[in-house]
Amino acid sequence: MRVMSFYRTAIGKKVVVAVTGVVLFLFLILHMAGNLKVFAGPGVIDEYALHLRTIMEPIFGWAGVLWITRAVLLVCVVAHIVTVFLLIKQNKRARPQRYRRHHLQASTIAARLMQASGAVILIFVVLHILQFTTGDIQPAPVLFVEEDGHEMAEVYRNLHAAFSMWWVAAIYIFVMACICIHLYHGGWSFLQTLGLDNQDRNRGFRIWAWLLSFGLFVGFSSVPFCFWTGILPAPADHAADVSETH
Amino acid sequence: MRMILHIWRQSGPEDKGGFQRHELDGVEEDMSFLEMLDTLNERIIAAGDDPVTFDSDCREGICGACSCVINGRPHGPGHKSTTCQVRMRAFKDGDEIWIEPFRSGAFPIVKDLMVDRTAFDRIIEAGGYISAHSGPKPEPNASLVPHPVAEEAMDAAECIGCGACVASCPNGAAMLFTGAKVSHLGLLPQGQPERWKRARTMVAQMDAEGFGACTNYAECQDACPKGISIRFIGRMNRDFMKASLCEPDTRQGQLKAH
Amino acid sequence: MLELDAGIPDGDIRDKWRNHLEHVKLVGPRNRPKYDIVVVGTGLAGAAAAASLAAQGYRVHVMCFQDSSRRAHSIAAQGGINAPKNYRNDGDGVYRLFYDTQKGGDFRSREANVWRLAEVATGIIDQCTAQGVPFAREYGGQLANRSFGGVLVERTFYCRGQTGQQLLLGGYQALHQQVAAGNAVMYPRTEVQDIVNIDGRCRGVVYRCLQTGEIRSLAADAVVLASGGYGNVFFHSTNAFNSNATAAWRAHKRGAGFANPCYVQIHPTCIPVSGHFQCKLTLMSESLRNDGRVWVPRNPGDTRPPHQIPEGDRYYYLEERYPSFGNLVPRDVAARNAKYVCDDGLGVDGKQQVYLDFTDAIEQRGHQVIAERYGNLFDMYEEITTDSPFKTPMRIFPAVHYCMGGLWVDYNLMTNIPGLYAIGESNFSDHGANRLGASSLMQCLADGYFILPQTINDSLHDIYQDKVGTDHPAFAQHEKQAREHIDWLMARTGSRTPMAIHKELGEVMWDKCGMARTADGLKEALVRIDELKDAYEHDMVVPGRADTTNQALERAGRLGDFLELGHLMCRDALERDESCGCHFREEHQTEDGEVVRNDDEFGNVGVWEWKDDGPHEKTTEDLTFDALPLMTRSYK
């Protein structure tokens, strides 16, 4: 009951957005750490993908932990977006008539683009899952292998195939830029919303948010960039694959 | 100087309203913005028309009555100043100036540039006070307030209730106003007994008045004539979270500055 | 002839207030909700009184012309509030504050009231601290003090340069707590047009809703006027743009005596008038004289920039003439001396202005300390003039600031109309012919928190049985008169705007009834005001409609009262044929320009009675000087 009445207030909703945002932020850091394994060679990242499915397998079964994580993330994404929509509705009501030309002074570009960058990210996430997780959309062929009787994607190979196409890499890098500015504002904002910010720390927090979000941008973008430019090598049997599919 | 003024005219809350163009000669640099409007009004009256209605009172930046949005900025150009403190030297000869009322769903327009800000009074009524009957009171030095805490409380207490924070916020949020009062009273030792209840009731009233939610644009802090910091919003959020989720009413708040 | 009984309690001055409280009649808590009390004005006095009365359980109706009660002009008081706490251990105490106030007022205030004020003053600090007013604190956590003009102790408490604001917000919050509790009802954007007396007792008000133009009535068992001073008679003053005397003046026209209207304080440190368009002067706090030194070039026509004028060519006139108080002489003395030096042609750049210089203070105490103390005032000054007081001395000149005169009240703060009270600046009682700095906040809060809430019971006690409602014919009749007056104003179709006439009235008042007055000048002013009154009646234009917000109409209504009041001020100044405090008649001065009182003839309060069919009539209330014998004021 108390939680519901808390959620009904504007601040309650902001806190929900902030907390779910933090969870998603943390997930992105892990996601990026996993991605960077491509630089250790094709075998390593595929092994990592397998590992994700076998963590605590005796307790949770094949990919059990992965599914739990996915469920948590889904809840966070839904809560984040639904709450943001409710807030936008409230804010529209609070300012029914706009100024002839509102001269914004203090807000950052990142803050003003929160809704737009958020929308881009949402569309991207859907496409990204359809592409690399389920293989439903295939700008480049997505390959699956059998492990312990379960089907799973071949990570390195798929990445290489997709990002060798310049426009796929470009779209990914563009979206990563959107995520970067979304997280710059979000990364500082959640500290302010949760009341952790203050005058002495503000500068530090801003720098922190910038470093973190820019770090994520660099980390994430490096993968498509390096496949596209050929810095990351093709898988060993790459030539064979290509001839197979043709 | 000669000014081209586009002034929002609206006969009442129900009227649709629109801009009216005026040209004004003989504007002097030392004039305040409101004196410029006075001059315009004198001419409008002499011409037999209805002068522009706008709020103003102390004309020295402390009462918080004046409330124009000038060229898209509440209280116009200038940093940490109210409309009455803006001087015409901030403009050039021949400039076009667009003058609008503070816009917010919670501030209905009364007439022209005059708005109804009683929503702020109701937020205060919801809890922006420390209950104290008038009568003999304990010696104030009996409860010491460290200098930095007193200064911090004063930083928050400087709010003049003008509503520029709401007017500047793209979301029409009143978080800075409410946060300033929650912080001012919540920082002082005498404000502790009602601290948690205050945070809850004031925030609830703020929502009930139809103000928007904060998205940390920080426009309010920039528009505030007293330069009140958004850290007080953070402080309110923290107090509100504690008050709503941890039920600390039975415990007194801890006296602590940022 | 008015019958004036101040009702000063017997006994030693130290015991009067306590004895009085012991014998004041009371109203029981269960009966209080049956009483309606109207409070007009929400400044320090009004907000404090309304909050206190509502908290006691009375039904309080609070009116103000602003959109919110938080905007009353008390909010602009900068410097501080006095209380003889003696935290500095510098010999302060109730008697000292009494002494300073009585002497500062040049022995024209009522001794018993002044003593009471000094007595309750310490409680104000306790009260306000309890409400959460963030008074400045020292590093050890104790309350900090600064000093103000006219005294030799440090007894002024402050919140940066916004003391009035913080005190007012304390009262405003307390009041709105009562609004939420249902004990008080706010009537914002409302202007009182008239008071209604029935069978010799004030029984309510007629008011106008400024948003809709409706004229309505409110019946009450007591009406408290806390409507402030009438400094805007002078057009240029430090009062708020809309401050007015309408409620007090209309009460006066219904029989309330108006006391000492000629006592108007001219504040020495204001930003000089810069142009014909200006309609408001900005005060620079008296606290600046703690660290600022006032001077002018010693030689007329010296146009060098200030920092190029060597020490020998500077005339620190206050320090030279008043070695013991120096720059901290009382306001009337400081203001008058600024006028003298400017009249002698020593004004900076040949204009009506003098320097207030912080160079020495910045050198001695450091930029940081001065910035902490006066930063916001310096910013305000720089914004208006573009000069930074850190780099170049401020230019200042006196301006009308405060009215010591006002409605006559007895010891209970009740006017001569039973049931009608006046508190704060709107009454005459405590400051005599000159008010000391940081004392008006003190008086307003003393009246509002501690005095009125206890004395008002005395007249309420036995009347709740005979309630009068707005169905009484007197209300309909007063409403009709108010409507007719509005209609009359709306029918003005001449050529001059209310503001133009007001400006002219201000010029006359400033020239003839300002810092120095002469019999001839005052007589001339009376004629000029009559001419302006004629222009007001026959050549004024009021635009727009009366059934919606019409600020020109509001202004026109207030101007009518100012014209009548200005006339009375000049008459009072003319008949008070002596100099005292701020009332300086050039005919009565010493060789070096100090005031010369005439205690035998004028050691009294001049109270004026309105006559519908002729000029005002004056009655006097004699003052006593038992606790502090009469002496010549000297700040040398």
Coordinates of N, CA, C and O in Angstrom, one line a residue, chain B residues 28 30-31 35 38 42 45 49-60 62-65 79-81 85 87 89 110-111 114-115 117-118 121 124-125 128-135 137-141 143-147 150-151 154-155 157-161 177 181 184-185 188 190, chain C residues 52 55 65-68 70-71 73 75-76 78 85 87 125-127 129-132 134-135 137-143 159-160 162 165-166 169 172-173 176-177 179-180 189 211 238 240-242 276-280 282 380 383-384 386 449-450 497 499-500 541 543-544 548-549 551-552:
Chain B
E28 N 14.6 54.8 -22.0 CA 15.9 55.2 -21.5 C 16.6 54.0 -20.9 O 16.0 53.1 -20.4
D30 N 18.4 53.6 -18.3 CA 18.3 53.4 -16.8 C 16.9 53.0 -16.4 O 16.7 52.7 -15.2
M31 N 16.0 53.0 -17.3 CA 14.6 52.6 -16.9 C 14.7 51.1 -16.5 O 15.4 50.3 -17.1
E35 N 9.3 50.0 -15.4 CA 9.1 51.4 -15.6 C 8.8 51.7 -17.1 O 8.0 52.6 -17.5
D38 N 5.3 50.9 -17.5 CA 4.5 52.0 -16.9 C 4.4 53.1 -17.9 O 3.3 53.7 -18.2
E42 N 1.0 54.6 -19.5 CA 0.6 56.0 -19.5 C 0.1 56.4 -20.9 O -0.8 57.2 -21.0
I45 N -3.2 54.8 -21.7 CA -4.3 55.4 -21.1 C -4.7 56.8 -21.7 O -5.8 57.1 -22.0
D49 N -7.1 53.7 -24.3 CA -7.3 52.3 -24.4 C -7.0 51.6 -23.0 O -6.7 52.3 -22.1
D50 N -7.2 50.3 -23.0 CA -7.0 49.6 -21.8 C -5.5 49.3 -21.6 O -4.9 48.6 -22.4
P51 N -4.9 49.7 -20.5 CA -3.5 49.5 -20.3 C -3.2 48.0 -20.0 O -4.1 47.2 -19.6
V52 N -1.9 47.7 -20.1 CA -1.5 46.3 -19.9 C -1.5 46.0 -18.4 O -1.0 46.8 -17.6
T53 N -2.1 44.9 -18.0 CA -2.2 44.5 -16.6 C -1.0 43.6 -16.3 O -0.7 42.6 -17.0
F54 N -0.2 44.0 -15.2 CA 0.9 43.1 -14.8 C 1.1 43.3 -13.3 O 0.8 44.3 -12.8
D55 N 1.5 42.2 -12.7 CA 1.8 42.3 -11.2 C 3.1 42.9 -11.0 O 4.1 42.6 -11.7
S56 N 3.2 43.7 -9.9 CA 4.5 44.2 -9.4 C 4.2 44.8 -8.1 O 3.1 45.3 -7.9
D57 N 5.2 44.8 -7.2 CA 4.9 45.6 -6.0 C 6.2 46.2 -5.4 O 6.3 47.4 -5.6
C58 N 7.1 45.4 -4.8 CA 8.2 46.1 -4.1 C 9.1 46.8 -5.1 O 9.7 47.8 -4.8
R59 N 9.2 46.2 -6.3 CA 10.1 46.8 -7.3 C 11.6 46.8 -6.9 O 12.3 47.7 -7.3
E60 N 11.9 46.0 -6.0 CA 13.3 45.8 -5.7 C 13.8 44.4 -5.6 O 14.8 44.1 -4.9
I62 N 12.3 41.5 -4.2 CA 12.2 40.7 -3.0 C 10.8 40.2 -2.8 O 10.6 39.1 -2.2
C63 N 9.7 40.9 -3.3 CA 8.4 40.5 -3.0 C 7.9 39.3 -3.9 O 7.1 38.5 -3.5
G64 N 8.5 39.2 -5.1 CA 8.2 38.1 -5.9 C 6.9 38.3 -6.7 O 6.3 37.3 -7.3
A65 N 6.4 39.5 -6.8 CA 5.1 39.7 -7.5 C 5.3 39.7 -9.0 O 4.5 39.2 -9.7
H79 N 21.1 37.7 -14.8 CA 21.3 36.5 -13.9 C 20.8 36.9 -12.5 O 21.1 37.9 -12.0
K80 N 20.1 36.0 -11.9 CA 19.7 36.2 -10.5 C 19.0 37.5 -10.3 O 19.3 38.3 -9.4
S81 N 18.0 37.8 -11.2 CA 17.3 39.1 -11.0 C 15.8 38.8 -11.4 O 15.5 37.9 -12.1
Q85 N 14.0 44.1 -11.7 CA 15.4 44.5 -11.6 C 16.1 44.6 -13.0 O 17.2 45.0 -13.1
R87 N 17.1 46.1 -16.3 CA 17.1 47.5 -16.8 C 17.1 47.5 -18.3 O 17.6 46.5 -18.9
R89 N 18.9 48.8 -20.3 CA 20.2 48.8 -21.0 C 20.6 47.4 -21.4 O 21.5 47.2 -22.2
V110 N -4.8 35.5 -14.9 CA -5.9 36.3 -14.5 C -6.3 37.4 -15.5 O -7.4 37.5 -15.9
K111 N -5.3 38.1 -16.0 CA -5.5 39.0 -17.1 C -4.1 39.4 -17.6 O -3.2 39.6 -16.8
M114 N -0.8 38.9 -15.8 CA -1.0 38.6 -14.4 C -1.5 37.2 -14.2 O -2.4 36.7 -14.9
V115 N -0.9 36.4 -13.3 CA -1.3 35.0 -13.1 C -1.7 34.8 -11.6 O -1.3 35.6 -10.8
R117 N -1.1 32.7 -8.5 CA -0.1 31.7 -8.0 C -0.5 31.2 -6.6 O 0.4 30.8 -5.8
T118 N -1.8 31.2 -6.3 CA -2.2 30.7 -5.0 C -1.9 29.2 -4.7 O -1.9 28.8 -3.6
D121 N 0.7 29.0 -2.2 CA 0.2 29.2 -0.8 C -0.3 27.9 -0.3 O -0.1 27.5 0.9
I124 N 2.3 25.6 0.8 CA 2.8 26.0 2.1 C 1.8 25.5 3.2 O 2.2 25.0 4.2
E125 N 0.5 25.7 2.9 CA -0.5 25.3 3.9 C -0.4 23.8 4.2 O -0.7 23.4 5.3
G128 N 4.3 23.6 5.1 CA 5.5 24.5 5.0 C 5.6 25.4 6.2 O 5.7 26.6 6.1
Y129 N 5.6 24.9 7.4 CA 5.6 25.7 8.6 C 6.2 24.9 9.7 O 6.3 23.6 9.6
I130 N 6.5 25.6 10.8 CA 6.9 24.9 12.1 C 5.8 25.3 13.1 O 5.6 26.5 13.3
S131 N 5.1 24.4 13.6 CA 4.0 24.8 14.5 C 4.5 25.4 15.8 O 5.3 24.8 16.5
A132 N 4.1 26.7 16.0 CA 4.6 27.4 17.2 C 3.6 28.4 17.6 O 3.5 29.4 16.9
H133 N 2.8 28.2 18.6 CA 1.9 29.3 19.1 C 2.7 30.5 19.5 O 3.9 30.4 19.9
S134 N 2.1 31.7 19.4 CA 2.9 32.8 19.9 C 2.7 32.8 21.5 O 1.6 32.8 22.0
G135 N 3.8 32.9 22.1 CA 3.9 32.9 23.6 C 5.3 32.6 24.0 O 6.2 32.6 23.1
K137 N 8.8 31.2 24.6 CA 9.5 30.2 23.9 C 10.8 29.9 24.6 O 11.3 30.8 25.3
P138 N 11.4 28.8 24.3 CA 12.8 28.6 24.9 C 13.8 29.6 24.3 O 13.6 30.1 23.2
E139 N 14.8 29.8 25.1 CA 15.9 30.6 24.7 C 16.6 30.1 23.4 O 16.9 28.9 23.4
P140 N 16.7 30.9 22.4 CA 17.1 30.3 21.1 C 18.6 29.8 21.1 O 18.9 28.9 20.4
N141 N 19.4 30.3 22.0 CA 20.8 29.8 22.1 C 20.8 28.5 22.8 O 21.9 27.9 22.9
S143 N 19.4 25.9 21.8 CA 19.7 24.9 20.8 C 20.6 25.5 19.7 O 20.1 26.4 19.0
L144 N 21.8 25.1 19.7 CA 22.8 25.7 18.8 C 22.6 25.2 17.4 O 22.3 24.1 17.1
V145 N 22.8 26.2 16.5 CA 22.8 25.8 15.0 C 24.1 26.1 14.5 O 24.5 27.3 14.4
P146 N 24.9 25.1 14.0 CA 26.2 25.4 13.5 C 26.1 26.4 12.3 O 25.1 26.4 11.5
H147 N 27.1 27.3 12.2 CA 27.1 28.3 11.2 C 26.8 27.7 9.8 O 25.9 28.2 9.1
A150 N 23.0 26.9 9.5 CA 22.2 28.1 9.4 C 22.3 28.7 8.0 O 21.3 29.2 7.4
E151 N 23.5 28.7 7.4 CA 23.7 29.3 6.1 C 23.0 28.5 5.0 O 22.4 29.0 4.1
M154 N 19.4 29.1 5.3 CA 19.2 30.5 4.7 C 19.2 30.4 3.2 O 18.4 31.1 2.5
D155 N 20.1 29.7 2.6 CA 20.2 29.6 1.2 C 18.9 29.1 0.6 O 18.4 29.6 -0.4
A157 N 16.0 29.3 2.3 CA 14.9 30.2 2.7 C 14.8 31.4 1.9 O 13.8 32.1 2.0
E158 N 15.8 31.7 1.1 CA 15.7 32.9 0.3 C 14.6 33.0 -0.8 O 14.4 34.0 -1.3
C159 N 14.0 31.9 -1.0 CA 12.9 31.8 -2.1 C 11.9 32.9 -1.9 O 11.5 33.2 -0.8
I160 N 11.6 33.6 -3.0 CA 10.6 34.7 -2.9 C 9.3 34.3 -3.5 O 8.4 35.1 -3.6
G161 N 9.1 33.0 -3.8 CA 7.8 32.5 -4.3 C 7.3 33.1 -5.5 O 6.1 33.3 -5.7
F177 N 10.6 25.2 -5.7 CA 9.9 25.9 -4.7 C 9.7 25.0 -3.5 O 10.0 25.4 -2.3
K181 N 11.6 24.9 0.5 CA 10.9 25.1 1.8 C 11.1 23.8 2.7 O 11.4 23.9 3.9
H184 N 14.7 24.2 3.9 CA 14.9 25.2 4.9 C 14.4 24.7 6.3 O 15.2 24.8 7.2
L185 N 13.2 24.2 6.3 CA 12.7 23.8 7.6 C 13.3 22.5 8.1 O 13.5 22.3 9.3
L188 N 16.8 22.8 10.0 CA 16.9 23.4 11.3 C 16.5 22.5 12.4 O 15.6 21.7 12.2
Q190 N 14.7 23.1 15.0 CA 13.3 23.2 15.4 C 12.3 22.6 14.4 O 11.1 22.3 14.7
Chain C
S52 N -1.7 34.5 15.2 CA -1.9 34.3 16.7 C -3.4 34.3 17.0 O -3.7 33.4 17.9
A55 N -4.8 31.0 15.9 CA -4.3 29.9 16.7 C -5.1 29.8 18.0 O -5.3 28.8 18.6
F65 N -4.1 43.1 -0.7 CA -4.3 43.5 -2.1 C -3.4 42.7 -3.0 O -3.6 42.6 -4.2
Q66 N -2.3 42.1 -2.4 CA -1.4 41.3 -3.3 C -2.1 40.0 -3.6 O -3.1 39.6 -3.1
D67 N -1.4 39.2 -4.5 CA -1.9 37.9 -4.9 C -1.7 36.9 -3.9 O -2.3 35.9 -3.8
S68 N -0.7 37.2 -3.0 CA -0.5 36.3 -1.9 C -0.1 37.1 -0.7 O 0.6 38.1 -0.8
R70 N 2.2 36.6 1.2 CA 3.6 36.6 1.4 C 4.3 37.8 0.8 O 5.5 38.0 1.0
R71 N 3.6 38.6 0.1 CA 4.3 39.7 -0.7 C 4.2 41.1 0.0 O 4.6 42.0 -0.6
H73 N 4.9 44.4 2.1 CA 6.2 45.1 1.9 C 7.1 44.9 3.1 O 8.3 45.3 3.0
I75 N 8.4 42.5 3.6 CA 9.4 41.6 3.1 C 10.7 42.3 2.6 O 11.7 41.7 2.4
A76 N 10.5 43.6 2.4 CA 11.7 44.3 1.8 C 12.6 44.8 2.9 O 13.7 45.4 2.6
Q78 N 15.5 45.1 5.2 CA 16.8 44.4 4.9 C 17.6 44.1 6.2 O 17.9 43.0 6.5
K85 N 18.8 41.5 24.0 CA 19.2 40.2 24.6 C 20.5 40.3 25.4 O 20.8 39.4 26.2
Y87 N 23.5 39.6 24.3 CA 24.3 38.5 24.1 C 25.8 38.9 24.0 O 26.7 38.1 24.3
I125 N 12.5 37.4 19.3 CA 13.6 36.5 18.7 C 13.3 35.1 19.1 O 13.5 34.2 18.2
D126 N 12.9 34.8 20.3 CA 12.6 33.5 20.7 C 11.5 32.9 19.8 O 11.6 31.8 19.3
Q127 N 10.4 33.7 19.6 CA 9.3 33.3 18.9 C 9.7 32.9 17.4 O 9.4 31.9 16.9
T129 N 12.7 32.4 16.1 CA 13.6 31.2 16.0 C 12.8 29.9 16.1 O 13.0 29.0 15.3
A130 N 11.8 29.9 17.0 CA 11.0 28.7 17.1 C 10.2 28.4 15.8 O 9.9 27.2 15.5
Q131 N 9.9 29.5 15.1 CA 9.2 29.3 13.8 C 10.1 28.8 12.7 O 9.6 28.6 11.6
G132 N 11.4 28.9 12.9 CA 12.3 28.4 11.9 C 12.9 29.6 11.1 O 13.4 29.4 10.0
P134 N 15.7 31.6 9.9 CA 17.2 31.2 10.0 C 18.1 32.4 10.3 O 18.8 32.9 9.4
F135 N 18.0 32.9 11.5 CA 18.8 34.0 11.9 C 20.3 33.7 11.7 O 20.7 32.5 11.9
R137 N 24.0 32.9 12.4 CA 24.6 32.2 13.6 C 26.1 32.4 13.5 O 26.7 32.5 12.5
E138 N 26.7 32.4 14.7 CA 28.2 32.5 14.7 C 28.7 31.0 14.6 O 27.9 30.1 14.6
Y139 N 30.0 30.9 14.5 CA 30.5 29.6 14.3 C 30.2 28.6 15.4 O 30.1 27.4 15.2
G140 N 30.1 29.2 16.6 CA 29.7 28.4 17.8 C 28.3 27.9 17.8 O 27.9 27.2 18.7
G141 N 27.5 28.5 16.8 CA 26.1 28.1 16.8 C 25.2 29.1 17.5 O 23.9 28.9 17.5
Q142 N 25.7 30.1 18.1 CA 24.9 31.1 18.8 C 24.4 32.2 17.8 O 25.0 32.4 16.8
L143 N 23.4 32.9 18.2 CA 22.9 33.9 17.3 C 23.9 35.1 17.2 O 24.5 35.4 18.1
C159 N 19.1 38.2 9.2 CA 19.2 37.1 8.2 C 19.8 37.7 7.0 O 19.1 38.2 6.1
R160 N 21.1 37.6 6.8 CA 21.8 38.3 5.7 C 21.2 39.7 5.5 O 20.9 40.4 6.5
Q162 N 18.2 40.1 4.3 CA 16.7 39.8 4.1 C 16.0 39.5 5.3 O 15.2 38.6 5.4
Q165 N 12.2 39.7 5.1 CA 11.7 38.6 4.3 C 11.5 37.4 5.2 O 10.5 36.7 5.2
Q166 N 12.6 37.0 5.9 CA 12.5 35.8 6.7 C 11.5 35.9 7.9 O 10.8 35.0 8.1
L169 N 8.1 35.6 6.3 CA 7.7 34.3 5.9 C 7.4 33.4 7.1 O 6.5 32.5 7.0
Y172 N 3.9 34.4 7.7 CA 3.1 33.9 6.6 C 2.8 32.4 6.7 O 1.7 32.0 6.5
Q173 N 3.9 31.7 7.1 CA 3.7 30.3 7.2 C 2.8 29.9 8.4 O 1.9 29.1 8.3
H176 N -0.7 30.6 7.3 CA -1.3 29.7 6.3 C -1.5 28.3 7.0 O -2.3 27.5 6.5
Q177 N -0.7 28.1 8.0 CA -1.0 26.8 8.8 C -2.5 27.0 9.4 O -3.2 26.0 9.4
V179 N -4.8 28.8 8.0 CA -5.8 28.7 6.9 C -6.1 27.3 6.6 O -7.2 26.9 6.5
A180 N -5.0 26.4 6.7 CA -5.2 25.0 6.4 C -6.1 24.4 7.5 O -6.9 23.5 7.3
R189 N -6.0 39.7 -3.2 CA -6.4 40.6 -4.3 C -7.8 41.3 -3.8 O -8.8 41.2 -4.6
Q211 N -10.1 41.4 -8.6 CA -10.1 40.7 -9.9 C -11.5 40.8 -10.6 O -11.5 40.8 -11.8
T238 N 10.5 54.5 -0.6 CA 11.0 53.1 -0.6 C 9.8 52.1 -0.4 O 10.1 50.9 -0.4
A240 N 6.4 49.9 -1.3 CA 6.1 49.2 -2.5 C 5.3 50.0 -3.4 O 4.6 51.0 -3.0
F241 N 5.3 49.6 -4.7 CA 4.5 50.4 -5.7 C 3.1 50.6 -5.4 O 2.5 51.6 -5.6
N242 N 2.5 49.6 -4.8 CA 1.0 49.6 -4.5 C 0.7 49.9 -3.0 O -0.5 49.9 -2.7
H276 N 13.0 60.9 -14.8 CA 11.6 61.3 -14.6 C 10.7 60.2 -14.6 O 9.6 60.3 -14.1
F277 N 11.1 59.1 -15.2 CA 10.2 57.9 -15.4 C 10.1 57.1 -14.1 O 9.3 56.2 -13.9
Q278 N 11.0 57.4 -13.1 CA 11.2 56.5 -12.0 C 10.0 56.6 -11.1 O 9.4 57.7 -10.9
C279 N 9.5 55.5 -10.5 CA 8.3 55.5 -9.7 C 8.6 54.9 -8.4 O 7.7 54.7 -7.6
K280 N 9.9 54.6 -8.1 CA 10.1 53.9 -6.8 C 11.6 54.0 -6.5 O 12.4 54.0 -7.4
T282 N 15.0 52.8 -4.3 CA 15.5 51.6 -3.6 C 16.3 52.0 -2.5 O 17.2 52.8 -2.6
M380 N 22.7 44.4 -5.7 CA 21.5 45.1 -6.0 C 21.8 46.5 -6.5 O 21.3 47.0 -7.5
E383 N 23.4 46.4 -10.0 CA 22.4 46.1 -11.0 C 21.7 47.4 -11.5 O 21.4 47.6 -12.6
I384 N 21.4 48.2 -10.5 CA 20.7 49.5 -10.8 C 21.5 50.5 -11.4 O 21.2 51.2 -12.4
T386 N 25.0 50.1 -12.3 CA 26.2 49.6 -13.1 C 27.5 49.8 -12.4 O 28.6 49.4 -12.9
Y449 N 2.3 39.6 17.5 CA 2.4 38.3 18.3 C 2.0 38.5 19.7 O 1.4 37.5 20.3
F450 N 2.4 39.6 20.3 CA 2.4 39.6 21.8 C 1.3 40.6 22.4 O 0.8 40.3 23.5
T497 N -3.5 61.3 -16.3 CA -3.6 60.0 -15.7 C -3.4 60.1 -14.2 O -2.8 61.0 -13.7
M499 N -1.4 58.5 -12.4 CA 0.0 58.5 -12.0 C 0.6 59.9 -12.2 O 1.4 60.3 -11.4
A500 N 0.2 60.6 -13.2 CA 0.8 61.9 -13.5 C 0.4 62.9 -12.3 O 1.2 63.6 -11.9
V541 N -8.3 61.0 -16.0 CA -8.9 60.0 -16.8 C -8.7 58.6 -16.2 O -7.6 58.3 -15.7
P543 N -9.2 54.6 -17.3 CA -9.5 53.8 -18.4 C -10.2 52.5 -18.0 O -10.3 52.2 -16.9
G544 N -10.6 51.8 -19.0 CA -11.1 50.4 -18.8 C -12.4 50.2 -18.2 O -13.3 51.1 -18.2
T548 N -13.5 44.2 -13.8 CA -12.3 43.3 -14.1 C -11.1 43.9 -13.5 O -11.2 45.0 -12.9
T549 N -10.0 43.2 -13.5 CA -8.8 43.8 -13.0 C -8.5 45.2 -13.7 O -8.5 45.2 -14.9
Q551 N -6.0 48.2 -12.9 CA -5.0 48.8 -12.0 C -5.0 50.3 -12.0 O -4.6 50.9 -11.0
A552 N -5.4 50.9 -13.1 CA -5.5 52.3 -13.1 C -6.6 52.8 -12.2 O -6.5 53.8 -11.5

